[in-house]
Amino acid sequence: MNFKDQILEGIPDELPEAKAYDPALNHAPKRKKILDKEEEKLALENALRYFDKKHHKTLLPEFREELEKYGRIYMYRFKPDYDFYARPIDEYPGKSIQAKGIMLMIQNNLDPEVAQHPEELITYGGNGAVFQNWAQYRLTMQYLAIMDNKQTLAMYSGHPMGLFPSNKNAPRVVVTNGMMIPNYSQPDDWEKFNALGVTQYGQMTAGSYMYIGPQGIVHGTTITVLNAGRKISKHGEDLKGKLFVTSGLGGMSGAQPKAGNIAGCITICAEVNPKATQTRHKQGWVDEVIDDVENLAERVRKAKADKEVVSIAYQGNVVEIWEYFAEHDIYIDLGSDQTSLHNPWAGGYYPVDLGFEEANEMMASDPELFKEKVQESLRRQAAAINRHTKKGTYFFDYGNAFLLEASRAGADIMSKDGKDFRYPSYVQDIMGPMCFDYGFGPFRWVCASRKDEDLQKTDEIATEVLSKLKEKSPAEIQQQMQDNIQWIRGARENKLVVGSKARILYADAEGRIAIAKAFNDAIGRGEIGPVVLGRDHHDVSGTDSPYRETSNIYDGSRYTADMAIQNVIGDSFRGATWVSIHNGGGVGWGEVVNGGFGMILEGDKASEDRLKSMLFWDVNNGISRRSWARNKEAVFAAKRAMDMNPQLKVTIPNLVDPALLD
């Protein structure tokens, strides 16, 4: 069978050959045993319901073995034999261009060059899943291949519930991931219900089919590092010769060394998983690899003396760097951490003084001891960081729940009031007031033709649009506009594409609409093929997360999730091709609610109407919420948005004289 026929086949009537487990591939760690005997039977029954009864006797022992060995039923046998990558949109079977675009994006999320654990359908973050098992993948792709533009596919945490009649203006797909009753949203609840096969952790762009490889966060990381450098600059100097220490090379965190190079500093990024290090080095995302901390120290001294711009992967634990550099007086200018501490007990963070394989074994065989080791390591890391910050290091939490989990471990990271952390979230210090409050966030697009010339053309269009907008932009956002123009002009030379022909930049509603309309016009003229629009959920409106995206909301509402829910509902009836809403995301299951969208531009008037309506709402929903929280930058942006569109009427807060309250 050819590729199209395999997609249309769905779950095959006859069983494919069983597949051997390849230990050379980068697999997800074994999940801890959490189901009792009756629950194990339920998990098996849940898995077998995808298949004809005639296959149950064959599949039952196989699925039972997977559950015992890996803590999950992945159905490895049913992984298709074709290669996984974002094919040109015309190579997908189907009646709907919109549905074909979604298939393209799903396959990009599972591309081995993009995904962290592709055999287990995990894109990034250790547990950010596209699907729970391969039967779900097959069935979903089949539904997308047979649907038309008067149907909508409902996705329940990776499970395709079915195609339902709708209309051409409705989303083609509506995705929910991990939407638990609140009292069942603790980490062990995820372990249990995921093992049962009834929910999954979609992260942000994993379970919403909008991940574009580490490029997706390179831009945000570059902006963060650049502006962190501006905060520590004494005389307007740049970052040359200054040292940025962080950790994590898997998934999105792999963007850090590339961002450090673009920002112009010395970057050390620690990573315990050799396969992740090798992948990033092979892809050119990190310049050098060093596995001895003494050699690392010597290399850093030389780089500082020569004011090099270089990125170094340290094959080892980041705690070793913080402690060794403190003992040997090596000054760290900027520090952060981007290990997956939203997932601390199942491979998101590896404790110091424990080998990688030993840790993988312990987290499954003795989870309580593993938890103790993780918390001990967090206390050591925080203590070493404190030693550096006393010397002047600027440390910020990069939204990965490092400070949250360190506080739960009893580390010394609380401020004097005992309520707040002594170190800011990067959203509080940088991204919130400088970007989100003004409406700037991670707008992205994918050229569905997979042609490099289409990506180059869209880069040129975006640069031209932004340059024109900058000429008439107010002073308050000139820096943001210039940073984006500089970024997009240098995007090609930095070789940021991994997987789909995609690009990202930070734009406000005006910029997103203008760029998208210019793309749509170019498609209509036949200059480029269809384009998929999207964004990271980590944006102005998409995410309610009190320790990250909404950490600079100070009116008490940062623990509410109205914004994210309103966002996805509003996107769905304003023209999104698909929408998604998740429990989880970058700071942990039960800690955040986040929503996203995808939109296919087809070059027609209907696409133009959709993009204008949906993109305006998608940004200004968040600006309005941030404005109501009395964020002065957002008040400015809300008033500007109302001037641009008289149909917008936002409730503006009246400010209270603080003296009146004392």
GROMACS .gro file of C-alpha atoms in nm, residues 189-555:
model
  367
  189ASP     CA    1  -0.411   1.143   3.904
  190TRP     CA    2  -0.237   1.194   3.570
  191GLU     CA    3  -0.030   0.880   3.627
  192LYS     CA    4  -0.339   0.676   3.708
  193PHE     CA    5  -0.583   0.799   3.446
  194ASN     CA    6  -0.318   0.808   3.173
  195ALA     CA    7  -0.229   0.447   3.257
  196LEU     CA    8  -0.600   0.362   3.230
  197GLY     CA    9  -0.598   0.516   2.882
  198VAL     CA   10  -0.863   0.780   2.949
  199THR     CA   11  -0.665   1.105   2.953
  200GLN     CA   12  -0.332   1.251   2.849
  201TYR     CA   13  -0.100   1.543   2.911
  202GLY     CA   14  -0.100   1.750   2.592
  203GLN     CA   15   0.159   2.000   2.718
  204MET     CA   16   0.091   2.311   2.512
  205THR     CA   17   0.169   2.262   2.143
  206ALA     CA   18   0.220   1.883   2.156
  207GLY     CA   19  -0.143   1.780   2.196
  208SER     CA   20  -0.263   2.070   1.983
  209TYR     CA   21  -0.053   1.979   1.676
  210MET     CA   22   0.128   2.313   1.668
  211TYR     CA   23   0.485   2.231   1.773
  212ILE     CA   24   0.746   2.347   1.520
  213GLY     CA   25   1.056   2.209   1.686
  214PRO     CA   26   1.281   2.411   1.915
  215GLN     CA   27   1.258   2.712   1.681
  216GLY     CA   28   0.922   2.771   1.846
  217ILE     CA   29   1.093   2.880   2.165
  218VAL     CA   30   1.424   3.006   2.024
  219HIS     CA   31   1.272   3.342   1.951
  220GLY     CA   32   1.115   3.381   2.294
  221THR     CA   33   1.435   3.264   2.458
  222THR     CA   34   1.640   3.505   2.247
  223ILE     CA   35   1.416   3.795   2.351
  224THR     CA   36   1.438   3.683   2.714
  225VAL     CA   37   1.819   3.657   2.712
  226LEU     CA   38   1.860   3.985   2.521
  227ASN     CA   39   1.641   4.170   2.768
  228ALA     CA   40   1.797   3.999   3.068
  229GLY     CA   41   2.126   4.130   2.928
  230ARG     CA   42   1.980   4.478   2.905
  231LYS     CA   43   1.876   4.455   3.270
  232ILE     CA   44   2.231   4.377   3.386
  233SER     CA   45   2.403   4.612   3.142
  234LYS     CA   46   2.595   4.884   3.328
  235HIS     CA   47   2.685   5.112   3.039
  236GLY     CA   48   2.473   4.991   2.749
  237GLU     CA   49   2.718   4.713   2.662
  238ASP     CA   50   2.604   4.393   2.495
  239LEU     CA   51   2.640   4.032   2.617
  240LYS     CA   52   2.977   3.950   2.460
  241GLY     CA   53   3.199   3.775   2.712
  242LYS     CA   54   2.911   3.728   2.956
  243LEU     CA   55   2.810   3.383   3.077
  244PHE     CA   56   2.460   3.232   3.074
  245VAL     CA   57   2.421   2.902   3.264
  246THR     CA   58   2.111   2.687   3.225
  247SER     CA   59   2.004   2.326   3.172
  248GLY     CA   60   1.794   2.109   2.945
  249LEU     CA   61   1.859   2.013   2.582
  250GLY     CA   62   1.552   1.796   2.521
  251GLY     CA   63   1.239   1.924   2.347
  252MET     CA   64   1.186   2.298   2.376
  253SER     CA   65   1.472   2.354   2.618
  254GLY     CA   66   1.707   2.257   2.336
  255ALA     CA   67   1.651   2.607   2.200
  256GLN     CA   68   1.863   2.767   2.470
  257PRO     CA   69   2.214   2.737   2.320
  258LYS     CA   70   2.093   2.859   1.980
  259ALA     CA   71   1.922   3.156   2.146
  260GLY     CA   72   2.239   3.229   2.345
  261ASN     CA   73   2.439   3.240   2.023
  262ILE     CA   74   2.191   3.478   1.862
  263ALA     CA   75   2.188   3.698   2.173
  264GLY     CA   76   2.569   3.702   2.166
  265CYS     CA   77   2.680   3.545   2.496
  266ILE     CA   78   2.861   3.236   2.625
  267THR     CA   79   2.600   2.970   2.697
  268ILE     CA   80   2.644   2.655   2.903
  269CYS     CA   81   2.350   2.417   2.888
  270ALA     CA   82   2.370   2.102   3.101
  271GLU     CA   83   2.200   1.782   2.991
  272VAL     CA   84   2.203   1.436   3.152
  273ASN     CA   85   2.061   1.242   2.856
  274PRO     CA   86   2.341   1.168   2.607
  275LYS     CA   87   2.094   1.110   2.323
  276ALA     CA   88   1.944   1.456   2.367
  277THR     CA   89   2.292   1.610   2.370
  278GLN     CA   90   2.394   1.420   2.058
  279THR     CA   91   2.077   1.522   1.875
  280ARG     CA   92   2.122   1.893   1.944
  281HIS     CA   93   2.492   1.881   1.856
  282LYS     CA   94   2.421   1.694   1.533
  283GLN     CA   95   2.151   1.947   1.441
  284GLY     CA   96   2.393   2.235   1.500
  285TRP     CA   97   2.195   2.380   1.786
  286VAL     CA   98   2.491   2.363   2.023
  287ASP     CA   99   2.854   2.423   1.923
  288GLU     CA  100   3.058   2.205   2.159
  289VAL     CA  101   3.014   1.916   2.404
  290ILE     CA  102   3.221   1.881   2.724
  291ASP     CA  103   3.171   1.607   2.983
  292ASP     CA  104   3.419   1.711   3.255
  293VAL     CA  105   3.344   2.006   3.481
  294GLU     CA  106   3.712   2.102   3.521
  295ASN     CA  107   3.756   2.110   3.144
  296LEU     CA  108   3.436   2.309   3.121
  297ALA     CA  109   3.569   2.568   3.365
  298GLU     CA  110   3.890   2.609   3.163
  299ARG     CA  111   3.692   2.644   2.842
  300VAL     CA  112   3.471   2.913   2.998
  301ARG     CA  113   3.770   3.110   3.126
  302LYS     CA  114   3.911   3.118   2.773
  303ALA     CA  115   3.577   3.215   2.620
  304LYS     CA  116   3.538   3.499   2.871
  305ALA     CA  117   3.889   3.626   2.804
  306ASP     CA  118   3.837   3.617   2.427
  307LYS     CA  119   3.476   3.747   2.447
  308GLU     CA  120   3.359   3.455   2.237
  309VAL     CA  121   3.004   3.387   2.132
  310VAL     CA  122   2.979   3.013   2.186
  311SER     CA  123   2.736   2.751   2.317
  312ILE     CA  124   2.859   2.451   2.515
  313ALA     CA  125   2.663   2.142   2.614
  314TYR     CA  126   2.779   2.004   2.947
  315GLN     CA  127   2.716   1.630   2.950
  316GLY     CA  128   2.628   1.605   3.316
  317ASN     CA  129   2.414   1.753   3.588
  318VAL     CA  130   2.370   2.130   3.614
  319VAL     CA  131   2.411   2.116   3.993
  320GLU     CA  132   2.774   2.021   3.936
  321ILE     CA  133   2.827   2.343   3.740
  322TRP     CA  134   2.660   2.570   3.994
  323GLU     CA  135   2.859   2.418   4.281
  324TYR     CA  136   3.196   2.394   4.103
  325PHE     CA  137   3.177   2.747   3.963
  326ALA     CA  138   3.088   2.880   4.309
  327GLU     CA  139   3.388   2.703   4.464
  328HIS     CA  140   3.628   2.824   4.192
  329ASP     CA  141   3.495   3.178   4.164
  330ILE     CA  142   3.379   3.165   3.802
  331TYR     CA  143   3.132   3.450   3.763
  332ILE     CA  144   2.794   3.369   3.609
  333ASP     CA  145   2.619   3.675   3.464
  334LEU     CA  146   2.282   3.515   3.385
  335GLY     CA  147   2.130   3.197   3.523
  336SER     CA  148   1.814   2.997   3.472
  337ASP     CA  149   1.687   2.641   3.435
  338GLN     CA  150   1.465   2.478   3.176
  339THR     CA  151   1.444   2.117   3.281
  340SER     CA  152   1.089   1.979   3.280
  341LEU     CA  153   1.011   2.037   3.644
  342HIS     CA  154   0.642   2.029   3.569
  343ASN     CA  155   0.716   1.655   3.558
  344PRO     CA  156   0.973   1.613   3.838
  345TRP     CA  157   0.908   1.249   3.933
  346ALA     CA  158   0.896   1.090   3.588
  347GLY     CA  159   1.201   1.209   3.397
  348GLY     CA  160   1.158   1.585   3.395
  349TYR     CA  161   1.445   1.646   3.638
  350TYR     CA  162   1.739   1.419   3.717
  351PRO     CA  163   1.903   1.437   4.060
  352VAL     CA  164   2.274   1.503   4.096
  353ASP     CA  165   2.503   1.212   4.196
  354LEU     CA  166   2.273   0.960   4.026
  355GLY     CA  167   2.351   0.820   3.683
  356PHE     CA  168   2.102   0.864   3.401
  357GLU     CA  169   2.011   0.495   3.366
  358GLU     CA  170   2.015   0.446   3.743
  359ALA     CA  171   1.771   0.735   3.779
  360ASN     CA  172   1.541   0.594   3.511
  361GLU     CA  173   1.530   0.264   3.696
  362MET     CA  174   1.472   0.420   4.038
  363MET     CA  175   1.185   0.648   3.929
  364ALA     CA  176   0.985   0.337   3.835
  365SER     CA  177   1.106   0.084   4.094
  366ASP     CA  178   1.135   0.311   4.400
  367PRO     CA  179   0.945   0.635   4.329
  368GLU     CA  180   0.953   0.756   4.690
  369LEU     CA  181   1.332   0.732   4.711
  370PHE     CA  182   1.359   0.897   4.369
  371LYS     CA  183   1.143   1.184   4.491
  372GLU     CA  184   1.373   1.227   4.793
  373LYS     CA  185   1.676   1.238   4.562
  374VAL     CA  186   1.512   1.498   4.336
  375GLN     CA  187   1.422   1.721   4.629
  376GLU     CA  188   1.770   1.690   4.779
  377SER     CA  189   1.916   1.789   4.443
  378LEU     CA  190   1.682   2.088   4.416
  379ARG     CA  191   1.791   2.209   4.760
  380ARG     CA  192   2.158   2.180   4.656
  381GLN     CA  193   2.095   2.359   4.327
  382ALA     CA  194   1.908   2.644   4.496
  383ALA     CA  195   2.179   2.680   4.761
  384ALA     CA  196   2.450   2.704   4.495
  385ILE     CA  197   2.245   2.956   4.295
  386ASN     CA  198   2.207   3.167   4.609
  387ARG     CA  199   2.586   3.179   4.644
  388HIS     CA  200   2.616   3.314   4.291
  389THR     CA  201   2.337   3.570   4.320
  390LYS     CA  202   2.509   3.717   4.626
  391LYS     CA  203   2.796   3.797   4.389
  392GLY     CA  204   2.563   3.966   4.142
  393THR     CA  205   2.430   3.689   3.917
  394TYR     CA  206   2.086   3.767   3.771
  395PHE     CA  207   1.881   3.447   3.807
  396PHE     CA  208   1.528   3.411   3.674
  397ASP     CA  209   1.278   3.126   3.671
  398TYR     CA  210   1.212   3.029   3.310
  399GLY     CA  211   0.858   2.913   3.374
  400ASN     CA  212   0.945   2.546   3.415
  401ALA     CA  213   0.830   2.531   3.780
  402PHE     CA  214   1.187   2.525   3.912
  403LEU     CA  215   1.113   2.768   4.195
  404LEU     CA  216   0.778   2.607   4.268
  405GLU     CA  217   0.924   2.258   4.307
  406ALA     CA  218   1.232   2.389   4.489
  407SER     CA  219   1.002   2.559   4.740
  408ARG     CA  220   0.810   2.235   4.789
  409ALA     CA  221   1.142   2.064   4.852
  410GLY     CA  222   1.224   2.311   5.130
  411ALA     CA  223   1.492   2.499   4.939
  412ASP     CA  224   1.592   2.848   5.047
  413ILE     CA  225   1.424   3.040   4.768
  414MET     CA  226   1.146   3.235   4.940
  415SER     CA  227   1.154   3.611   4.982
  416LYS     CA  228   1.137   3.783   5.319
  417ASP     CA  229   0.755   3.800   5.315
  418GLY     CA  230   0.740   3.419   5.299
  419LYS     CA  231   0.485   3.435   5.015
  420ASP     CA  232   0.680   3.515   4.702
  421PHE     CA  233   0.993   3.366   4.552
  422ARG     CA  234   1.317   3.560   4.590
  423TYR     CA  235   1.377   3.529   4.215
  424PRO     CA  236   1.132   3.655   3.952
  425SER     CA  237   0.965   3.461   3.678
  426TYR     CA  238   1.091   3.578   3.342
  427VAL     CA  239   0.731   3.675   3.265
  428GLN     CA  240   0.722   3.906   3.567
  429ASP     CA  241   1.048   4.076   3.479
  430ILE     CA  242   1.061   4.060   3.101
  431MET     CA  243   0.795   3.897   2.885
  432GLY     CA  244   0.489   4.019   3.074
  433PRO     CA  245   0.546   4.396   3.085
  434MET     CA  246   0.753   4.413   2.766
  435CYS     CA  247   0.556   4.178   2.539
  436PHE     CA  248   0.232   4.021   2.661
  437ASP     CA  249   0.084   4.339   2.808
  438TYR     CA  250   0.140   4.516   2.477
  439GLY     CA  251  -0.009   4.223   2.284
  440PHE     CA  252   0.318   4.080   2.151
  441GLY     CA  253   0.342   3.702   2.148
  442PRO     CA  254   0.465   3.398   1.953
  443PHE     CA  255   0.279   3.414   1.623
  444ARG     CA  256   0.391   3.135   1.389
  445TRP     CA  257   0.326   2.994   1.046
  446VAL     CA  258   0.401   2.678   0.846
  447CYS     CA  259   0.434   2.664   0.468
  448ALA     CA  260   0.217   2.365   0.383
  449SER     CA  261   0.383   2.315   0.043
  450ARG     CA  262   0.707   2.222   0.227
  451LYS     CA  263   0.890   2.437  -0.030
  452ASP     CA  264   1.191   2.627   0.099
  453GLU     CA  265   1.118   2.904  -0.149
  454ASP     CA  266   0.774   2.953   0.009
  455LEU     CA  267   0.933   2.997   0.350
  456GLN     CA  268   1.178   3.249   0.207
  457LYS     CA  269   0.893   3.438   0.042
  458THR     CA  270   0.693   3.450   0.367
  459ASP     CA  271   1.002   3.575   0.552
  460GLU     CA  272   1.031   3.857   0.300
  461ILE     CA  273   0.660   3.940   0.327
  462ALA     CA  274   0.673   3.947   0.708
  463THR     CA  275   0.984   4.168   0.708
  464GLU     CA  276   0.824   4.415   0.467
  465VAL     CA  277   0.500   4.428   0.668
  466LEU     CA  278   0.678   4.482   1.001
  467SER     CA  279   0.908   4.749   0.857
  468LYS     CA  280   0.609   4.948   0.734
  469LEU     CA  281   0.423   4.908   1.063
  470LYS     CA  282   0.729   5.019   1.261
  471GLU     CA  283   0.731   5.354   1.081
  472LYS     CA  284   0.400   5.451   1.241
  473SER     CA  285   0.422   5.253   1.565
  474PRO     CA  286   0.416   5.444   1.896
  475ALA     CA  287   0.736   5.486   2.095
  476GLU     CA  288   0.620   5.233   2.355
  477ILE     CA  289   0.661   4.940   2.113
  478GLN     CA  290   0.952   5.053   1.893
  479GLN     CA  291   1.197   4.819   2.069
  480GLN     CA  292   0.968   4.520   2.022
  481MET     CA  293   0.922   4.600   1.653
  482GLN     CA  294   1.296   4.640   1.596
  483ASP     CA  295   1.382   4.316   1.778
  484ASN     CA  296   1.139   4.128   1.553
  485ILE     CA  297   1.265   4.281   1.231
  486GLN     CA  298   1.620   4.194   1.333
  487TRP     CA  299   1.509   3.841   1.422
  488ILE     CA  300   1.326   3.768   1.097
  489ARG     CA  301   1.611   3.907   0.886
  490GLY     CA  302   1.855   3.672   1.059
  491ALA     CA  303   1.625   3.371   1.075
  492ARG     CA  304   1.758   3.195   0.765
  493GLU     CA  305   2.127   3.236   0.846
  494ASN     CA  306   2.068   3.084   1.190
  495LYS     CA  307   1.922   2.767   1.032
  496LEU     CA  308   1.627   2.744   1.266
  497VAL     CA  309   1.410   2.501   1.071
  498VAL     CA  310   1.373   2.153   1.220
  499GLY     CA  311   1.085   1.959   1.065
  500SER     CA  312   0.819   2.165   0.889
  501LYS     CA  313   0.902   2.479   0.692
  502ALA     CA  314   0.799   2.703   0.979
  503ARG     CA  315   0.875   3.043   1.122
  504ILE     CA  316   0.792   3.230   1.441
  505LEU     CA  317   0.807   3.591   1.547
  506TYR     CA  318   0.655   3.803   1.823
  507ALA     CA  319   0.379   4.026   1.685
  508ASP     CA  320   0.079   4.213   1.822
  509ALA     CA  321  -0.275   4.190   1.678
  510GLU     CA  322  -0.206   4.458   1.416
  511GLY     CA  323   0.111   4.280   1.304
  512ARG     CA  324  -0.043   3.932   1.301
  513ILE     CA  325  -0.343   4.044   1.097
  514ALA     CA  326  -0.132   4.243   0.849
  515ILE     CA  327   0.117   3.957   0.799
  516ALA     CA  328  -0.157   3.695   0.767
  517LYS     CA  329  -0.351   3.904   0.514
  518ALA     CA  330  -0.034   3.954   0.309
  519PHE     CA  331   0.022   3.577   0.311
  520ASN     CA  332  -0.338   3.513   0.209
  521ASP     CA  333  -0.308   3.762  -0.079
  522ALA     CA  334   0.012   3.590  -0.196
  523ILE     CA  335  -0.161   3.251  -0.185
  524GLY     CA  336  -0.451   3.393  -0.388
  525ARG     CA  337  -0.205   3.520  -0.652
  526GLY     CA  338  -0.044   3.176  -0.675
  527GLU     CA  339   0.293   3.299  -0.542
  528ILE     CA  340   0.300   3.053  -0.248
  529GLY     CA  341   0.103   2.748  -0.138
  530PRO     CA  342  -0.137   2.726   0.160
  531VAL     CA  343  -0.011   2.849   0.496
  532VAL     CA  344  -0.095   2.720   0.844
  533LEU     CA  345  -0.118   2.993   1.108
  534GLY     CA  346  -0.084   2.929   1.480
  535ARG     CA  347   0.094   3.030   1.796
  536ASP     CA  348   0.240   2.887   2.110
  537HIS     CA  349  -0.017   2.867   2.389
  538HIS     CA  350   0.246   3.067   2.583
  539ASP     CA  351   0.096   3.393   2.467
  540VAL     CA  352  -0.100   3.703   2.553
  541SER     CA  353  -0.440   3.532   2.584
  542GLY     CA  354  -0.394   3.158   2.558
  543THR     CA  355  -0.277   3.059   2.903
  544ASP     CA  356  -0.376   3.110   3.264
  545SER     CA  357  -0.071   3.007   3.467
  546PRO     CA  358  -0.004   3.181   3.800
  547TYR     CA  359   0.368   3.096   3.801
  548ARG     CA  360   0.435   3.183   3.438
  549GLU     CA  361   0.208   3.348   3.178
  550THR     CA  362  -0.008   3.532   3.431
  551SER     CA  363   0.258   3.575   3.700
  552ASN     CA  364   0.255   3.951   3.641
  553ILE     CA  365  -0.119   3.971   3.719
  554TYR     CA  366  -0.142   4.126   4.066
  555ASP     CA  367  -0.515   4.180   4.123
   0.00000   0.00000   0.00000
